[in-house]
mmCIF file of C-alpha atoms in Angstrom:
data_model
loop_
_atom_site.group_PDB
_atom_site.id
_atom_site.type_symbol
_atom_site.label_atom_id
_atom_site.label_comp_id
_atom_site.label_asym_id
_atom_site.label_seq_id
_atom_site.Cartn_x
_atom_site.Cartn_y
_atom_site.Cartn_z
ATOM 1 C CA UNK A 1048 0.032 -0.047 -0.069
ATOM 2 C CA UNK A 1049 1.379 3.267 -1.032
ATOM 3 C CA UNK A 1050 1.348 6.723 0.667
ATOM 4 C CA UNK A 1051 -2.123 7.564 -1.252
ATOM 5 C CA UNK A 1052 -3.538 4.021 -0.644
ATOM 6 C CA UNK A 1053 -3.198 3.159 -4.216
ATOM 7 C CA UNK A 1054 -3.601 -0.577 -5.166
ATOM 8 C CA UNK A 1055 -0.236 -0.313 -7.152
ATOM 9 C CA UNK A 1056 3.072 0.252 -5.765
ATOM 10 C CA UNK A 1057 5.956 0.995 -8.016
ATOM 11 C CA UNK A 1058 9.094 -1.220 -7.700
ATOM 12 C CA UNK A 1059 11.388 -0.440 -4.884
ATOM 13 C CA UNK A 1060 14.788 0.302 -6.312
ATOM 14 C CA UNK A 1061 17.858 0.495 -4.227
ATOM 15 C CA UNK A 1062 18.456 4.116 -4.840
ATOM 16 C CA UNK A 1063 15.092 4.749 -3.653
ATOM 17 C CA UNK A 1064 15.635 2.888 -0.549
ATOM 18 C CA UNK A 1065 18.732 4.801 0.103
ATOM 19 C CA UNK A 1066 17.106 7.862 -0.575
ATOM 20 C CA UNK A 1067 14.540 7.341 1.879
ATOM 21 C CA UNK A 1068 16.778 6.103 4.454
ATOM 22 C CA UNK A 1069 18.796 9.191 4.511
ATOM 23 C CA UNK A 1070 15.924 10.748 6.507
ATOM 24 C CA UNK A 1071 17.071 8.519 9.350
ATOM 25 C CA UNK A 1072 20.255 10.170 9.609
ATOM 26 C CA UNK A 1073 18.549 13.647 10.282
ATOM 27 C CA UNK A 1074 16.494 11.775 12.961
ATOM 28 C CA UNK A 1075 19.417 10.116 14.677
ATOM 29 C CA UNK A 1076 21.410 13.298 14.646
ATOM 30 C CA UNK A 1077 18.673 15.231 16.249
ATOM 31 C CA UNK A 1078 17.850 12.553 18.836
ATOM 32 C CA UNK A 1079 21.459 12.394 19.706
ATOM 33 C CA UNK A 1080 21.803 15.991 20.082
ATOM 34 C CA UNK A 1081 18.789 15.872 22.758
ATOM 35 C CA UNK A 1082 20.100 12.887 24.634
ATOM 36 C CA UNK A 1083 23.686 13.609 24.337
ATOM 37 C CA UNK A 1084 24.099 17.392 24.669
ATOM 38 C CA UNK A 1085 21.016 19.141 25.971
ATOM 39 C CA UNK A 1086 21.467 18.179 29.415
ATOM 40 C CA UNK A 1087 25.193 18.970 29.457
ATOM 41 C CA UNK A 1088 24.375 22.379 27.823
ATOM 42 C CA UNK A 1089 21.697 23.439 30.241
ATOM 43 C CA UNK A 1090 23.463 22.014 33.325
ATOM 44 C CA UNK A 1091 27.232 22.676 32.748
ATOM 45 C CA UNK A 1092 27.107 25.748 30.459
ATOM 46 C CA UNK A 1093 23.845 27.517 31.544
ATOM 47 C CA UNK A 1094 23.910 26.372 35.323
ATOM 48 C CA UNK A 1095 20.465 24.749 35.560
ATOM 49 C CA UNK A 1096 20.150 22.174 38.288
ATOM 50 C CA UNK A 1097 20.410 18.557 37.356
ATOM 51 C CA UNK A 1098 17.114 17.872 38.881
ATOM 52 C CA UNK A 1099 15.130 20.644 37.081
ATOM 53 C CA UNK A 1100 16.919 19.638 33.636
ATOM 54 C CA UNK A 1101 15.862 16.229 34.361
ATOM 55 C CA UNK A 1102 12.340 16.980 34.908
ATOM 56 C CA UNK A 1103 11.980 18.999 31.828
ATOM 57 C CA UNK A 1104 13.559 16.371 29.742
ATOM 58 C CA UNK A 1105 11.486 13.510 31.304
ATOM 59 C CA UNK A 1106 8.228 15.281 30.861
ATOM 60 C CA UNK A 1107 9.089 15.740 27.153
ATOM 61 C CA UNK A 1108 9.883 12.008 26.810
ATOM 62 C CA UNK A 1109 6.450 11.238 28.594
ATOM 63 C CA UNK A 1110 4.583 13.620 26.263
ATOM 64 C CA UNK A 1111 6.279 11.962 23.250
ATOM 65 C CA UNK A 1112 4.766 8.536 24.328
ATOM 66 C CA UNK A 1113 1.343 10.097 24.144
ATOM 67 C CA UNK A 1114 1.667 12.116 20.940
ATOM 68 C CA UNK A 1115 3.023 9.283 19.025
ATOM 69 C CA UNK A 1116 -0.206 7.116 18.674
ATOM 70 C CA UNK A 1117 -2.064 10.256 18.254
ATOM 71 C CA UNK A 1118 -0.083 11.161 15.315
ATOM 72 C CA UNK A 1119 -0.382 7.806 13.828
ATOM 73 C CA UNK A 1120 -4.164 8.056 13.925
ATOM 74 C CA UNK A 1121 -4.008 11.512 12.222
ATOM 75 C CA UNK A 1122 -1.693 10.459 9.370
ATOM 76 C CA UNK A 1123 -3.465 7.032 8.772
ATOM 77 C CA UNK A 1124 -6.750 8.988 8.143
ATOM 78 C CA UNK A 1125 -5.553 11.876 6.472
ATOM 79 C CA UNK A 1126 -6.680 12.093 2.552
ATOM 80 C CA UNK A 1127 -4.856 14.700 0.507
ATOM 81 C CA UNK A 1128 -3.429 14.921 -3.141
ATOM 82 C CA UNK A 1129 0.144 14.443 -1.619
ATOM 83 C CA UNK A 1130 -0.674 11.295 0.116
ATOM 84 C CA UNK A 1131 -1.208 10.944 3.924
ATOM 85 C CA UNK A 1132 2.348 10.798 5.064
ATOM 86 C CA UNK A 1133 4.274 13.563 2.915
ATOM 87 C CA UNK A 1134 2.425 16.541 4.157
ATOM 88 C CA UNK A 1135 3.469 15.833 7.680
ATOM 89 C CA UNK A 1136 7.088 14.818 6.889
ATOM 90 C CA UNK A 1137 7.446 18.040 5.326
ATOM 91 C CA UNK A 1138 5.803 19.952 7.989
ATOM 92 C CA UNK A 1139 7.491 18.173 10.746
ATOM 93 C CA UNK A 1140 10.931 18.586 9.156
ATOM 94 C CA UNK A 1141 10.446 22.479 8.986
ATOM 95 C CA UNK A 1142 9.190 22.709 12.484
ATOM 96 C CA UNK A 1143 12.198 20.389 13.826
ATOM 97 C CA UNK A 1144 14.806 22.772 12.091
ATOM 98 C CA UNK A 1145 13.190 25.961 13.331
ATOM 99 C CA UNK A 1146 12.931 24.667 17.105
ATOM 100 C CA UNK A 1147 16.263 22.963 17.110
ATOM 101 C CA UNK A 1148 17.785 26.429 16.942
ATOM 102 C CA UNK A 1149 15.800 27.728 19.880
ATOM 103 C CA UNK A 1150 17.046 24.894 21.904
ATOM 104 C CA UNK A 1151 20.676 25.984 21.658
ATOM 105 C CA UNK A 1152 20.265 29.771 21.057
ATOM 106 C CA UNK A 1153 18.727 30.585 24.338
ATOM 107 C CA UNK A 1154 17.297 34.113 24.686
ATOM 108 C CA UNK A 1155 18.595 36.468 27.510
ATOM 109 C CA UNK A 1156 15.213 36.647 29.265
ATOM 110 C CA UNK A 1157 15.381 32.625 29.608
ATOM 111 C CA UNK A 1158 18.632 32.894 31.698
ATOM 112 C CA UNK A 1159 17.429 35.489 34.006
ATOM 113 C CA UNK A 1160 16.511 32.929 36.727
ATOM 114 C CA UNK A 1161 16.670 28.991 37.049
ATOM 115 C CA UNK A 1162 12.777 29.056 37.090
ATOM 116 C CA UNK A 1163 12.621 30.893 33.896
ATOM 117 C CA UNK A 1164 15.336 28.641 32.287
ATOM 118 C CA UNK A 1165 13.652 25.571 33.342
ATOM 119 C CA UNK A 1166 10.297 26.455 32.048
ATOM 120 C CA UNK A 1167 11.971 27.591 28.656
ATOM 121 C CA UNK A 1168 13.655 24.386 28.562
ATOM 122 C CA UNK A 1169 10.398 22.576 29.279
ATOM 123 C CA UNK A 1170 8.428 24.301 26.664
ATOM 124 C CA UNK A 1171 11.070 24.276 23.932
ATOM 125 C CA UNK A 1172 11.599 20.405 24.646
ATOM 126 C CA UNK A 1173 7.844 19.771 24.387
ATOM 127 C CA UNK A 1174 7.522 21.536 21.105
ATOM 128 C CA UNK A 1175 10.653 19.599 19.876
ATOM 129 C CA UNK A 1176 9.107 16.421 20.742
ATOM 130 C CA UNK A 1177 6.121 17.097 19.052
ATOM 131 C CA UNK A 1178 7.963 18.311 15.929
ATOM 132 C CA UNK A 1179 9.768 15.200 15.965
ATOM 133 C CA UNK A 1180 6.647 13.093 16.213
ATOM 134 C CA UNK A 1181 5.028 15.107 13.343
ATOM 135 C CA UNK A 1182 8.019 14.030 11.144
ATOM 136 C CA UNK A 1183 8.948 10.734 12.488
ATOM 137 C CA UNK A 1184 5.583 8.810 12.766
ATOM 138 C CA UNK A 1185 4.654 9.279 9.079
ATOM 139 C CA UNK A 1186 8.235 8.911 7.993
ATOM 140 C CA UNK A 1187 8.539 5.318 9.551
ATOM 141 C CA UNK A 1188 5.181 4.322 8.278
ATOM 142 C CA UNK A 1189 6.163 5.540 4.585
ATOM 143 C CA UNK A 1190 8.960 3.102 4.881
ATOM 144 C CA UNK A 1191 6.407 -0.018 5.085
ATOM 145 C CA UNK A 1192 4.512 1.334 1.915
ATOM 146 C CA UNK A 1193 7.280 2.181 -0.524
ATOM 147 C CA UNK A 1194 8.009 -1.516 -1.244
ATOM 148 C CA UNK A 1195 5.009 -3.790 -2.203
ATOM 149 C CA UNK A 1196 6.915 -7.058 -1.229
ATOM 150 C CA UNK A 1197 8.128 -8.654 2.133
ATOM 151 C CA UNK A 1198 11.719 -8.844 0.786
ATOM 152 C CA UNK A 1199 11.905 -5.363 -0.324
ATOM 153 C CA UNK A 1200 10.413 -3.915 3.028
ATOM 154 C CA UNK A 1201 13.044 -6.018 4.904
ATOM 155 C CA UNK A 1202 15.836 -4.589 2.855
ATOM 156 C CA UNK A 1203 14.563 -1.147 3.252
ATOM 157 C CA UNK A 1204 14.365 -1.382 6.809
ATOM 158 C CA UNK A 1205 17.887 -2.995 7.080
ATOM 159 C CA UNK A 1206 19.321 0.182 4.952
ATOM 160 C CA UNK A 1207 17.379 2.492 7.228
ATOM 161 C CA UNK A 1208 18.681 0.877 10.283
ATOM 162 C CA UNK A 1209 22.335 0.991 8.771
ATOM 163 C CA UNK A 1210 21.859 4.738 8.407
ATOM 164 C CA UNK A 1211 20.841 4.976 11.909
ATOM 165 C CA UNK A 1212 23.854 3.351 13.171
ATOM 166 C CA UNK A 1213 26.388 5.519 10.785
ATOM 167 C CA UNK A 1214 24.520 8.723 12.076
ATOM 168 C CA UNK A 1215 24.951 7.509 15.564
ATOM 169 C CA UNK A 1216 28.586 6.891 15.348
ATOM 170 C CA UNK A 1217 29.726 9.745 12.704
ATOM 171 C CA UNK A 1218 27.505 12.422 14.492
ATOM 172 C CA UNK A 1219 28.625 12.233 17.982
ATOM 173 C CA UNK A 1220 32.099 11.776 17.096
ATOM 174 C CA UNK A 1221 32.311 14.834 14.824
ATOM 175 C CA UNK A 1222 30.295 16.926 17.248
ATOM 176 C CA UNK A 1223 32.859 16.236 19.959
ATOM 177 C CA UNK A 1224 35.838 16.575 17.934
ATOM 178 C CA UNK A 1225 34.556 19.884 15.971
ATOM 179 C CA UNK A 1226 32.959 21.646 18.890
ATOM 180 C CA UNK A 1227 33.978 20.268 22.129
ATOM 181 C CA UNK A 1228 37.780 19.824 22.304
ATOM 182 C CA UNK A 1229 39.171 20.705 25.758
ATOM 183 C CA UNK A 1230 41.969 23.273 26.202
ATOM 184 C CA UNK A 1231 44.394 23.671 29.024
ATOM 185 C CA UNK A 1232 42.082 26.294 30.934
ATOM 186 C CA UNK A 1233 38.547 25.311 30.613
ATOM 187 C CA UNK A 1234 36.397 22.447 29.780
ATOM 188 C CA UNK A 1235 34.714 22.803 26.509
ATOM 189 C CA UNK A 1236 31.357 21.580 27.583
ATOM 190 C CA UNK A 1237 31.137 24.495 30.009
ATOM 191 C CA UNK A 1238 31.216 27.187 27.228
ATOM 192 C CA UNK A 1239 27.720 28.026 25.828
ATOM 193 C CA UNK A 1240 29.121 29.348 22.648
ATOM 194 C CA UNK A 1241 30.240 25.726 21.770
ATOM 195 C CA UNK A 1242 26.737 24.597 21.854
ATOM 196 C CA UNK A 1243 25.450 27.455 20.045
ATOM 197 C CA UNK A 1244 28.027 26.567 17.135
ATOM 198 C CA UNK A 1245 26.932 23.082 16.962
ATOM 199 C CA UNK A 1246 22.985 23.832 17.021
ATOM 200 C CA UNK A 1247 22.524 27.285 15.783
#
């Protein structure tokens, strides 16, 4: 079944599989940024307590568990000339990109007190998780609709998983080497500008 519920599905070529799977790299890099660097940024560089940062991150993960099935229902029941997956993938991609910048480029008012910084992190994280859901749920669902046969679907998901692992390994390694190299006087993870360079 394809994106528009058409009874015929075109052959799933390797180039088509690879093209689709590249989207997994963006998703992996984004999730690694949230899980690997956001906590460091808000605690070590901006001075938010680990408890408050943990609450903000944890609430967003819980919110993600709620929005995923809701988004699945919405995209499954969408009817449009562009199909039921592509409009949300495009919208989610734009939202993720915009909100990602605000996660790292923190305005001055948000740094005025720990309480304000906590609420800023919570709101931005909730928005980011929502945007990831808008992109990710239909993106994954589309992967099972691009190929009409079982072998094609298995191969496609294998390529997508390989892209995920590649992005996980290279993304984190490059981020640490490019933006967080310590010098003799200060820890690189304590400098806000390093995170801004990475995410903004």
